[in-house]
């Protein structure tokens, strides 16, 4: 019987069967959020701690809702605002939280490997909600769920991931998952934002967006960190947008039934033009909806049985 | 049968019958908060999001308690502290939250009209918890409930609203509600803080507080934003207090059974003298108690059936 | 029959019988947190407000978990981040919160006596979660519980408390409790950090740590406020650590079954050497676990019947 382990640390650790298990479980979880009464007693008496060292209202809210709809007790700890936790090592914070008997700790952290560290030390389950530029497995799983919902399968699809590939945990987790599930992946972005030898990961690098999306089934646009990168890896936002932003003109090169995705929040008019954002091609809000379902599924699979 | 619509955006949209419906419903909700076990299962499995773009511990706490006492799942989002939401338009934040299937979004926002915008876009119910200098309908409803509790009716009462009328959403919502329910309204304040042609709203402007409160049944003192207005619209806090602050001396002009109200938090000794604050005339804490009841009533009427 | 009063303000107010009642009750509460389903309906429909004027993720989380595992509705108010509450007196904030019918307010405040003030004014129960340099009774109770768990009794034990005795509410509450329960207490620390005439409290002052811990059953190390005291009460952190930090060398003077405790968070290598921190002598994580149990016990005893 296929099962998950104690933790969900990255796509790297999952087999295709485990990925399918999560996606299938999320299907029935999605149904719960669509009900009149959006609550099941599955995790009654379980404790979930959201430990966020980087602020992310969106992801935290998604996990909080997932926990509450499963009837868990959810505790939010925003480590940025917490002076006490700040002076402490992650190990010590982890040990102290563990002493309060949580069943699950959801960790977002700026350092790659932080969730692995906690998972090794602590008996409670850990979900990686994003660690540095390393992995963001729940994002990749919700993306896969969203694609499968529209295309029935991931097998045989061509998916383009465009933007700052080097610094994106979303890209890394998605590439890993898509390849495992039999999709073809092309990456696109300024040369300064794509790792050398990226082909060794099993993907193709196509420098021009128009060319990259030729015949693509899915285009995933990555978020530009406006506040961080201005004037460093590319000359200007305007230039980035002109070459690597998606608009109706460039989209002509893709298939008629192409899907446009984005992990959010979108910089309107930078990664995707406003007209495309509001078009039926774009399924960003499906991704958000499915995010709650995927997180419910993971909570159920890790601590619900 | 009288019902509310999808949203509660302002007193402007309510008929007298709808206002009475809210006040009557709040009566049974108040009883819940007075019980040994302050909880009913009415909103079990419903999701309420408190989306506050302006900080207000008091109002947020009141809504949070209201939701929890009705067994809803309540999520707090403080947009000030959230860096991600900050760079996003309200529309995009709204659409993203909607994708997580909330039943109700309680919105406080610095811009007039923000709740209307969300309400038009989103299928979930919206409660306006204060939008700029526009409306604060739950405050007006709790004020009306509190007056009715003491005076049985609003019909025929004389109510004075004193302070910065121009910039007060509390004043605007209260004026609208009181006139709809058959009360007479006088406003009072420094000329610089009262809109020209205020009489067109159906109220009387009386510049001197002593005169304004002559024969009044209720006096509502508005909060002075100490941090904002010092030295701008009036010479000094001391001067404001001397002319427009309420004290025992000035109160002699009012009826013996006059009620003193304030939306809180009070600047002690500025709007109301300390001795009056602690006198039986002042029913500010009743307002706070009734705030929870009114918010429970609105949640029940909007998403509880 | 032994009972608690309305509030838990300090160890000062408790009789030995009341202390035993809390410790005995915590025993069954600890069992709840160890269950598969960590939740009992005891406080269903009760409202607990965590009102924290000083940030403390750890203590707040402990109280929040305690409340939720007893099925109470828990509201967090962090007064530091709340601009509205800031301009208000504690009395006014207290009265306003009371108007929302909470059953219990947990207060942490920088001023000694703040919980006493609230308790006198308000009908709801108050738990002191630390007031200035005055008392931190829940810490002393969880420490006593942890010692009793290992040593069966407090009666006749020798307990050393080392560090900044003068400014420590943890020291004060612990000294009071330990003496009431029949333990012998020695204090140790730089002369600048120990009150003159400390002997009048019934304890012995021993200036050298090696000497203080001679034959001790328990050593409680206090936290050094690194950010506050650098270069004031002692020359340097390094010097402090050398004379008053605990390490394997100094520990040779204690009994073989000595227990090392710390209220957390520990400054690794300052108060306690890393090797001792990770040794079986050190039972800091037991303290954290027992903190939830003690807070559950207090909530149950104050508002659960």
mmCIF file of N, CA, C and O in Angstrom, chain C residues 9 27 48 65 72 75 79 126 147 153 156 167 189 205 213 239-240 246 253 269 282 294 304-305:
data_model
loop_
_atom_site.group_PDB
_atom_site.id
_atom_site.type_symbol
_atom_site.label_atom_id
_atom_site.label_comp_id
_atom_site.label_asym_id
_atom_site.label_seq_id
_atom_site.Cartn_x
_atom_site.Cartn_y
_atom_site.Cartn_z
ATOM 1 N N UNK C 9 -2.646 35.375 40.810
ATOM 2 C CA UNK C 9 -1.840 36.585 40.634
ATOM 3 C C UNK C 9 -0.389 36.379 41.023
ATOM 4 O O UNK C 9 0.511 36.996 40.458
ATOM 5 N N UNK C 27 -1.353 16.986 36.880
ATOM 6 C CA UNK C 27 -0.990 15.601 36.573
ATOM 7 C C UNK C 27 -1.975 14.993 35.574
ATOM 8 O O UNK C 27 -1.590 14.368 34.588
ATOM 9 N N UNK C 48 -11.169 32.871 26.553
ATOM 10 C CA UNK C 48 -9.887 33.206 27.170
ATOM 11 C C UNK C 48 -9.196 34.258 26.308
ATOM 12 O O UNK C 48 -9.061 34.074 25.098
ATOM 13 N N UNK C 65 -2.298 26.945 23.601
ATOM 14 C CA UNK C 65 -2.500 25.500 23.492
ATOM 15 C C UNK C 65 -3.325 24.974 24.656
ATOM 16 O O UNK C 65 -4.218 24.142 24.470
ATOM 17 N N UNK C 72 -11.619 25.869 24.908
ATOM 18 C CA UNK C 72 -12.017 27.278 25.057
ATOM 19 C C UNK C 72 -11.838 28.022 23.739
ATOM 20 O O UNK C 72 -11.080 27.600 22.866
ATOM 21 N N UNK C 75 -8.496 34.159 22.286
ATOM 22 C CA UNK C 75 -8.245 35.370 21.490
ATOM 23 C C UNK C 75 -6.875 35.907 21.903
ATOM 24 O O UNK C 75 -6.624 36.108 23.089
ATOM 25 N N UNK C 79 -0.375 43.622 22.594
ATOM 26 C CA UNK C 79 -0.587 45.056 22.775
ATOM 27 C C UNK C 79 0.540 45.865 22.158
ATOM 28 O O UNK C 79 0.359 47.014 21.790
ATOM 29 N N UNK C 126 -8.234 36.451 36.321
ATOM 30 C CA UNK C 126 -6.972 36.954 35.773
ATOM 31 C C UNK C 126 -5.866 35.948 36.120
ATOM 32 O O UNK C 126 -5.764 35.515 37.263
ATOM 33 N N UNK C 147 10.044 19.402 39.222
ATOM 34 C CA UNK C 147 10.896 18.847 40.284
ATOM 35 C C UNK C 147 10.202 17.668 40.966
ATOM 36 O O UNK C 147 10.778 16.603 41.175
ATOM 37 N N UNK C 153 8.918 14.835 45.863
ATOM 38 C CA UNK C 153 8.497 15.872 46.814
ATOM 39 C C UNK C 153 9.403 17.092 46.689
ATOM 40 O O UNK C 153 10.494 16.988 46.121
ATOM 41 N N UNK C 156 12.363 19.273 51.844
ATOM 42 C CA UNK C 156 13.707 18.825 52.184
ATOM 43 C C UNK C 156 14.738 18.936 51.089
ATOM 44 O O UNK C 156 15.921 18.673 51.317
ATOM 45 N N UNK C 167 16.466 41.193 39.373
ATOM 46 C CA UNK C 167 15.500 41.580 38.343
ATOM 47 C C UNK C 167 14.632 40.429 37.862
ATOM 48 O O UNK C 167 13.926 40.568 36.870
ATOM 49 N N UNK C 189 24.952 34.652 42.499
ATOM 50 C CA UNK C 189 25.014 35.592 41.371
ATOM 51 C C UNK C 189 25.980 36.700 41.710
ATOM 52 O O UNK C 189 26.464 36.793 42.842
ATOM 53 N N UNK C 205 22.611 33.390 50.703
ATOM 54 C CA UNK C 205 23.350 33.903 49.553
ATOM 55 C C UNK C 205 24.751 33.298 49.549
ATOM 56 O O UNK C 205 25.495 33.462 50.518
ATOM 57 N N UNK C 213 26.387 25.177 44.735
ATOM 58 C CA UNK C 213 25.755 23.951 44.273
ATOM 59 C C UNK C 213 26.210 22.709 45.027
ATOM 60 O O UNK C 213 25.768 21.597 44.735
ATOM 61 N N UNK C 239 32.869 37.074 30.954
ATOM 62 C CA UNK C 239 33.219 37.016 32.368
ATOM 63 C C UNK C 239 32.066 36.428 33.190
ATOM 64 O O UNK C 239 32.269 35.607 34.084
ATOM 65 N N UNK C 240 30.856 36.865 32.849
ATOM 66 C CA UNK C 240 29.689 36.329 33.542
ATOM 67 C C UNK C 240 29.658 34.813 33.419
ATOM 68 O O UNK C 240 29.503 34.079 34.393
ATOM 69 N N UNK C 246 27.148 27.532 34.131
ATOM 70 C CA UNK C 246 27.311 26.164 34.615
ATOM 71 C C UNK C 246 27.983 25.319 33.532
ATOM 72 O O UNK C 246 27.611 25.378 32.362
ATOM 73 N N UNK C 253 30.674 19.573 41.757
ATOM 74 C CA UNK C 253 30.389 19.894 43.161
ATOM 75 C C UNK C 253 28.967 19.507 43.571
ATOM 76 O O UNK C 253 28.655 19.467 44.750
ATOM 77 N N UNK C 269 25.698 28.368 26.034
ATOM 78 C CA UNK C 269 27.090 28.679 26.332
ATOM 79 C C UNK C 269 27.261 29.863 27.260
ATOM 80 O O UNK C 269 28.371 30.180 27.650
ATOM 81 N N UNK C 282 19.860 17.949 32.471
ATOM 82 C CA UNK C 282 19.080 19.136 32.104
ATOM 83 C C UNK C 282 17.669 18.749 31.689
ATOM 84 O O UNK C 282 17.481 17.919 30.796
ATOM 85 N N UNK C 294 0.338 22.760 33.497
ATOM 86 C CA UNK C 294 0.051 23.679 34.608
ATOM 87 C C UNK C 294 -0.973 24.731 34.179
ATOM 88 O O UNK C 294 -1.906 25.060 34.921
ATOM 89 N N UNK C 304 -13.348 26.471 35.193
ATOM 90 C CA UNK C 304 -13.895 25.249 34.618
ATOM 91 C C UNK C 304 -14.974 24.588 35.456
ATOM 92 O O UNK C 304 -15.443 23.509 35.096
ATOM 93 N N UNK C 305 -15.328 25.188 36.567
ATOM 94 C CA UNK C 305 -16.272 24.481 37.417
ATOM 95 C C UNK C 305 -17.559 25.276 37.659
ATOM 96 O O UNK C 305 -17.585 26.449 37.572
#
